[in-house]
XYZ file of C-alpha atoms in Angstrom:
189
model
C -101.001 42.099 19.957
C -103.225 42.772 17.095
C -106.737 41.250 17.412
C -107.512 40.446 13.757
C -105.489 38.626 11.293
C -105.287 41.226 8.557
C -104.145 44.425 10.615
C -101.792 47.542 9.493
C -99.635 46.519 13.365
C -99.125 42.875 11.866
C -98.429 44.033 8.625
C -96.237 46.863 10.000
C -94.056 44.049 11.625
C -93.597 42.446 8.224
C -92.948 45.540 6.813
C -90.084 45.989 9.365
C -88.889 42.260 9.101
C -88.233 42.864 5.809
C -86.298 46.078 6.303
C -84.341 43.689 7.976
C -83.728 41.439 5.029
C -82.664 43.847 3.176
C -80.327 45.251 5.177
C -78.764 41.524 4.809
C -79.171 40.028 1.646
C -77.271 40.835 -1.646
C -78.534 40.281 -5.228
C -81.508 39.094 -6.926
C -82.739 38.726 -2.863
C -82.526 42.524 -2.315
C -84.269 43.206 -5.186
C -87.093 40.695 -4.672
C -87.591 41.787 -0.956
C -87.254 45.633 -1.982
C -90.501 44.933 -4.173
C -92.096 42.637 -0.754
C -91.383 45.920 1.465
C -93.150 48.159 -1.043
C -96.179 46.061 -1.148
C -95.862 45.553 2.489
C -96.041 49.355 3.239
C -98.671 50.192 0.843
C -101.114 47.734 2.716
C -100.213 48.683 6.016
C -101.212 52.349 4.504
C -104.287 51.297 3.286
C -104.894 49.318 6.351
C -103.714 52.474 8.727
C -105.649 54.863 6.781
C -108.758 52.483 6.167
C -108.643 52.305 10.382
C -107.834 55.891 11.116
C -108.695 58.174 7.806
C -106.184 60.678 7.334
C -108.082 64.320 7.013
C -106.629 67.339 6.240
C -108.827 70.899 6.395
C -111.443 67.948 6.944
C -110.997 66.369 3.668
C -110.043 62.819 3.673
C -106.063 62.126 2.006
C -105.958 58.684 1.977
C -106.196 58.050 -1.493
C -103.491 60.556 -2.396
C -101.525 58.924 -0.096
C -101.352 55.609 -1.807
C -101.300 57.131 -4.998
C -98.269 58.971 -4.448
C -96.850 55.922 -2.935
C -97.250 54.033 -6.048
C -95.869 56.581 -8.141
C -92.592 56.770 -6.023
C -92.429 52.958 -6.721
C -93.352 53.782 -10.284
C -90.234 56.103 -10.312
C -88.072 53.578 -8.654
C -89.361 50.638 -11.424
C -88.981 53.097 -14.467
C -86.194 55.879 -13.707
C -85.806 58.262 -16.333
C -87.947 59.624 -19.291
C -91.176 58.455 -17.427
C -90.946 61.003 -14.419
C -93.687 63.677 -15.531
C -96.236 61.111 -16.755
C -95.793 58.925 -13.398
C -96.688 62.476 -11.612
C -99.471 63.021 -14.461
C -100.609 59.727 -13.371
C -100.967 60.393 -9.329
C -103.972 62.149 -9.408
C -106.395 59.996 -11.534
C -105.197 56.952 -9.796
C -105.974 58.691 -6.561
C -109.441 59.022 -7.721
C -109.436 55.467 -8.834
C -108.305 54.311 -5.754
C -110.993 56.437 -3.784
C -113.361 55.162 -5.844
C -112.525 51.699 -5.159
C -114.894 51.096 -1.701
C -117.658 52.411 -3.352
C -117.934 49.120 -5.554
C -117.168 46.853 -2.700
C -119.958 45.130 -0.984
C -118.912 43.002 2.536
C -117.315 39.840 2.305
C -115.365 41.543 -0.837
C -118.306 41.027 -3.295
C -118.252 43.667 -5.836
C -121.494 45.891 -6.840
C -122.727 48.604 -8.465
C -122.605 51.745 -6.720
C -126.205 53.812 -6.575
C -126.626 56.349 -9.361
C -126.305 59.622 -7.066
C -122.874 57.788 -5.975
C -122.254 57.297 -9.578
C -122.382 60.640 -10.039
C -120.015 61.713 -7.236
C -117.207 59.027 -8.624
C -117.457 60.903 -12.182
C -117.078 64.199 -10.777
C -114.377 63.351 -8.392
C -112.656 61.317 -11.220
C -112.947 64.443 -13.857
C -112.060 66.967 -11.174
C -108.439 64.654 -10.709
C -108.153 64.508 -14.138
C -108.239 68.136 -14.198
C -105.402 68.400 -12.336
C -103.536 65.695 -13.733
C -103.894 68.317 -16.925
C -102.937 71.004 -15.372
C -99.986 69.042 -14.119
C -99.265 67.691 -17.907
C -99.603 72.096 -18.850
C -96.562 72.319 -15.904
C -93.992 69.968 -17.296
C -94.862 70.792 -21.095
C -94.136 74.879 -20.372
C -91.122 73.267 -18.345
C -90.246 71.290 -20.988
C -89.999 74.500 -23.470
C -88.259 76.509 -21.048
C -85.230 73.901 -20.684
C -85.291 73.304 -24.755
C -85.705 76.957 -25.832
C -84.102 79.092 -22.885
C -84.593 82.333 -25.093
C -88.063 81.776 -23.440
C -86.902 82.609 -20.199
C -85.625 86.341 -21.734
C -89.769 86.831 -22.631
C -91.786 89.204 -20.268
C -94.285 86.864 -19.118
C -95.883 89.080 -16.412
C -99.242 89.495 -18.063
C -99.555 85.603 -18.265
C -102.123 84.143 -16.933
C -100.467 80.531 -17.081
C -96.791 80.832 -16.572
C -96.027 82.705 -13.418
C -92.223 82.496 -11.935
C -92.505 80.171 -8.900
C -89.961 80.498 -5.896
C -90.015 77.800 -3.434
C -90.107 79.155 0.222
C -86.780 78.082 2.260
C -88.840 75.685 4.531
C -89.695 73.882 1.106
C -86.507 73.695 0.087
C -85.124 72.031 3.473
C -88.292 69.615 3.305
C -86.930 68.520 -0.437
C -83.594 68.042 0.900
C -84.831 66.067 3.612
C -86.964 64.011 1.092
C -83.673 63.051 -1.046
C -81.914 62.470 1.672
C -84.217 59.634 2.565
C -84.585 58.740 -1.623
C -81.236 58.067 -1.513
C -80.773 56.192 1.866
C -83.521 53.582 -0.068
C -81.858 53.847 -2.982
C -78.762 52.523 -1.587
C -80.656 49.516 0.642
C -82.738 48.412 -2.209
């Protein structure tokens, strides 16, 4: 049994219990407890990760993480035209959400971070924001390619932006696996 109230095992029960509901209900019901589950998991996340940070090569992912977690909810909210500006989105949010114990104090009081701390938040937020560009640059040339596909005819070998891209076969199994699972929630929530 979990010794604190607020704990990522309690919350990973809840999570579970409503997996449960789901499974059960019908309607307006599913819908409402699809959102509950959501914001169930993303706690128990932040809980999990706030616990145990998640490193990899040393550097911490836990912010990415929840980031991409809120843009797959994003997707699931707002199917359709929205898809490359909810990815756009992931990376500046992660920053945001890194960003967000540096303005906590204990007892959830709220301060102002120290200026050398300052100065780490802006250049993690404008290195994200970097790649969220370079992210926006993907899905623009993307977005030419599948509107003009004379494009594709082009020699672009002395590019330094567009290169062609295949995905290894062990990324291609991993995406497969990854719908798989999209659509098994699909069909619960």
């Amino acid at each position: 049994m979990p010794e604190r109230l607020a704990s990522w095992k309690k919350l990973s029960v809840l999570t579970l219990f409503a997996m449960v509901l789901i499974l059960v209900s019908e309607g307006i019901n599913k819908e409402i407890l699809a959102v509950l589950y959501v914001i169930f998991i993303a706690i128990v996340i932040w809980f999990f990760t706030k616990e145990k940070p998640l490193k990899i090569l040393g550097i911490s992912v836990n912010s990415w993480a929840m980031s991409i977690l809120i843009c797959l909810w994003l997707l699931k909210l707002f199917p359709g035209e929205v898809t490359s500006r909810v990815w756009i989105s992931c990376p500046p949010l992660a920053a945001m959400i890194a960003a967000i114990p540096e303005f906590m104090e204990s007892k959830n009081k709220f301060k102002i971070p120290a200026p050398e701390v300052r100065q780490k938040l802006v250049i993690l937020f404008l290195s994200y924001l970097v790649l969220g560009c370079w992210l926006n640059f993907t899905f623009t040339i993307q977005e030419w390619l599948e509107n003009d596909p004379s494009l594709m005819q082009q020699d672009f070998s002395k590019s330094s932006f567009v290169v062609k891209v295949e995905w290894p076969k062990w990324w291609m199994e991993i995406s497969e696996w990854i719908r798989h699972w999209f659509s098994i929630i699909k069909r619960m929530a």
